[in-house]
């Protein structure tokens, strides 16, 4: 499934990778975005705790994350305030 297809599903947080056209980035920005990002990160943490074994299940990616590295890394970086830059690097 292409990244655009993953992002177009209803009810899903659109992930900013830097590969989307500038007009799509601007229309996706809302005041709710930071709260949506943190909710997605909480979901990732919960998945880790439910699926990983060992003394510190939150310390390593879950299988779900390993199958979606672009989505996961993009969410983590954006939540920390790092802007997507793939398009800027290609210009």
Backbone as CSV, one residue per row, in Angstrom:
resi,resn,N_x,N_y,N_z,CA_x,CA_y,CA_z,C_x,C_y,C_z
1,UNK,0.853,-1.177,0.000,0.000,0.000,0.000,0.893,1.233,0.000
2,UNK,0.637,2.146,-0.873,1.432,3.363,-0.971,1.149,4.279,0.215
3,UNK,2.107,5.153,0.520,1.956,6.051,1.659,0.716,6.933,1.498
4,UNK,0.454,7.424,0.303,-0.726,8.258,0.089,-1.985,7.464,0.409
5,UNK,-2.035,6.182,0.027,-3.195,5.353,0.324,-3.367,5.164,1.820
6,UNK,-2.280,4.973,2.554,-2.368,4.814,3.999,-2.937,6.068,4.636
7,UNK,-2.538,7.228,4.163,-2.965,8.488,4.760,-4.383,8.863,4.385
8,UNK,-4.912,8.317,3.302,-6.226,8.731,2.844,-7.352,7.988,3.545
9,UNK,-7.048,7.027,4.397,-8.087,6.294,5.095,-8.770,7.204,6.110
10,UNK,-10.076,7.131,6.148,-10.862,7.995,7.037,-10.504,7.733,8.490
11,UNK,-10.427,8.815,9.261,-10.195,8.692,10.685,-8.753,8.491,11.092
12,UNK,-7.849,8.448,10.144,-6.435,8.244,10.474,-5.700,9.569,10.445
13,UNK,-4.746,9.680,11.321,-3.895,10.858,11.366,-3.003,10.860,10.137
14,UNK,-3.035,11.943,9.380,-2.171,12.062,8.196,-0.746,12.278,8.671
15,UNK,0.145,11.422,8.218,1.549,11.497,8.601,2.279,12.406,7.632
16,UNK,3.060,13.331,8.167,3.853,14.240,7.348,5.262,13.671,7.216
17,UNK,5.621,13.250,6.007,6.943,12.689,5.766,7.865,13.673,5.068
18,UNK,7.303,14.734,4.525,8.068,15.676,3.731,7.919,15.399,2.250
19,UNK,7.286,14.292,1.892,7.110,13.928,0.492,5.781,14.415,-0.074
20,UNK,4.893,14.936,0.787,3.604,15.400,0.299,3.743,16.788,-0.319
21,UNK,2.887,17.101,-1.273,2.918,18.445,-1.876,2.655,19.505,-0.814
22,UNK,3.256,20.686,-0.942,3.083,21.742,0.064,1.628,22.093,0.355
23,UNK,0.758,22.069,-0.663,-0.644,22.420,-0.426,-1.344,21.406,0.463
24,UNK,-0.955,20.122,0.404,-1.538,19.111,1.282,-1.095,19.322,2.720
25,UNK,0.164,19.706,2.920,0.661,19.960,4.272,-0.126,21.081,4.932
26,UNK,-0.337,22.167,4.198,-1.008,23.333,4.760,-2.467,23.052,5.100
27,UNK,-3.175,22.300,4.272,-4.590,22.033,4.532,-4.776,21.048,5.668
28,UNK,-3.751,20.300,6.021,-3.857,19.296,7.081,-3.562,19.878,8.463
29,UNK,-3.023,21.089,8.520,-2.663,21.680,9.803,-3.895,22.221,10.521
30,UNK,-4.078,21.799,11.739,-5.170,22.299,12.562,-4.649,22.517,13.966
31,UNK,-5.434,23.170,14.763,-5.066,23.367,16.164,-5.074,22.042,16.918
32,UNK,-5.789,21.061,16.387,-5.891,19.761,17.034,-4.690,18.865,16.750
33,UNK,-3.874,19.231,15.793,-2.780,18.360,15.363,-1.865,17.933,16.517
34,UNK,-1.389,18.818,17.381,-0.522,18.358,18.475,-1.190,17.308,19.366
35,UNK,-2.454,17.497,19.670,-3.170,16.511,20.491,-3.309,15.186,19.750
36,UNK,-3.552,15.253,18.442,-3.651,14.031,17.640,-2.324,13.290,17.598
37,UNK,-1.225,14.046,17.482,0.102,13.420,17.477,0.378,12.702,18.792
38,UNK,0.083,13.375,19.904,0.346,12.753,21.202,-0.548,11.552,21.436
39,UNK,-1.780,11.575,20.931,-2.664,10.410,21.031,-2.080,9.241,20.229
40,UNK,-1.534,9.539,19.049,-0.905,8.493,18.233,0.316,7.916,18.947
41,UNK,1.110,8.769,19.590,2.272,8.285,20.332,1.860,7.433,21.523
42,UNK,0.801,7.820,22.197,0.292,6.986,23.288,-0.127,5.622,22.773
43,UNK,-0.738,5.608,21.604,-1.113,4.337,20.977,0.106,3.472,20.686
44,UNK,1.166,4.081,20.169,2.401,3.343,19.897,2.969,2.770,21.191
45,UNK,2.993,3.589,22.244,3.493,3.105,23.543,2.653,1.935,24.059
46,UNK,1.335,2.040,23.922,0.457,0.958,24.371,0.698,-0.323,23.589
47,UNK,0.867,-0.190,22.277,1.159,-1.362,21.446,2.455,-2.015,21.910
48,UNK,3.471,-1.214,22.189,4.748,-1.764,22.668,4.557,-2.547,23.962
49,UNK,3.820,-1.968,24.903,3.633,-2.624,26.198,2.784,-3.883,26.103
50,UNK,1.880,-3.929,25.144,1.031,-5.097,24.984,1.697,-6.226,24.197
51,UNK,2.617,-5.877,23.311,3.175,-6.899,22.417,4.616,-7.287,22.706
52,UNK,5.393,-6.418,23.330,6.793,-6.743,23.612,6.908,-7.448,24.961
53,UNK,7.801,-8.399,25.025,8.079,-9.095,26.271,9.365,-8.552,26.878
54,UNK,9.614,-8.874,28.127,10.855,-8.463,28.767,10.625,-7.430,29.844
55,UNK,11.724,-6.983,30.422,11.647,-6.065,31.554,11.264,-4.641,31.155
56,UNK,11.551,-4.230,29.926,11.223,-2.869,29.487,10.617,-2.909,28.081
57,UNK,9.343,-3.292,27.981,8.732,-3.450,26.652,8.640,-2.158,25.856
58,UNK,8.656,-1.006,26.511,8.559,0.262,25.800,9.867,0.728,25.198
59,UNK,10.955,0.031,25.488,12.276,0.462,25.042,12.601,0.082,23.603
60,UNK,11.808,-0.766,23.006,12.104,-1.176,21.629,10.829,-1.196,20.799
61,UNK,10.961,-1.036,19.496,9.786,-0.988,18.621,9.008,-2.302,18.647
62,UNK,7.707,-2.190,18.499,6.848,-3.361,18.351,6.900,-3.820,16.897
63,UNK,6.433,-5.016,16.658,6.406,-5.551,15.294,5.602,-4.628,14.381
64,UNK,4.518,-4.054,14.884,3.701,-3.124,14.109,4.560,-1.978,13.579
65,UNK,5.436,-1.430,14.430,6.301,-0.320,14.020,7.337,-0.759,13.002
66,UNK,7.865,-1.945,13.183,8.890,-2.444,12.250,8.341,-2.603,10.839
67,UNK,7.044,-2.862,10.727,6.421,-3.010,9.410,6.024,-1.670,8.805
68,UNK,6.067,-0.590,9.602,5.692,0.755,9.135,6.726,1.786,9.582
69,UNK,7.977,1.609,9.216,9.009,2.513,9.743,8.825,3.970,9.320
70,UNK,8.419,4.228,8.104,8.256,5.612,7.654,7.177,6.312,8.478
71,UNK,6.058,5.654,8.649,4.951,6.226,9.426,5.367,6.459,10.875
72,UNK,5.981,5.473,11.489,6.352,5.569,12.894,7.406,6.649,13.126
73,UNK,8.454,6.646,12.346,9.526,7.631,12.521,9.000,9.038,12.241
74,UNK,8.170,9.186,11.228,7.600,10.499,10.921,6.763,11.018,12.083
75,UNK,5.946,10.159,12.681,5.144,10.563,13.839,6.025,10.965,15.011
76,UNK,7.033,10.156,15.294,7.917,10.444,16.425,8.656,11.760,16.239
77,UNK,9.191,11.994,15.040,9.923,13.226,14.788,9.009,14.452,14.836
78,UNK,7.841,14.359,14.224,6.934,15.503,14.234,6.470,15.828,15.655
79,UNK,6.214,14.809,16.449,5.787,15.031,17.834,6.870,15.743,18.641
80,UNK,8.117,15.567,18.255,9.227,16.238,18.934,9.565,17.586,18.317
81,UNK,8.768,18.005,17.324,8.963,19.320,16.730,9.928,19.358,15.557
82,UNK,10.326,18.207,15.044,11.235,18.156,13.898,10.378,18.184,12.628
83,UNK,10.519,19.214,11.798,9.677,19.311,10.598,10.103,18.303,9.529
84,UNK,9.150,17.833,8.721,9.497,16.941,7.622,10.328,17.699,6.601
85,UNK,11.302,17.016,5.993,12.216,17.756,5.130,12.538,17.066,3.812
86,UNK,11.892,15.993,3.449,12.245,15.282,2.233,12.100,16.164,1.002
87,UNK,11.041,16.932,0.891,10.829,17.794,-0.262,11.867,18.902,-0.304
88,UNK,12.140,19.502,0.839,13.110,20.593,0.896,14.490,20.123,0.463
89,UNK,14.824,18.884,0.758,16.135,18.362,0.368,16.241,18.153,-1.133
90,UNK,15.102,17.908,-1.779,15.117,17.641,-3.213,15.041,18.910,-4.058
91,UNK,14.713,20.020,-3.464,14.562,21.271,-4.220,15.890,21.902,-4.511
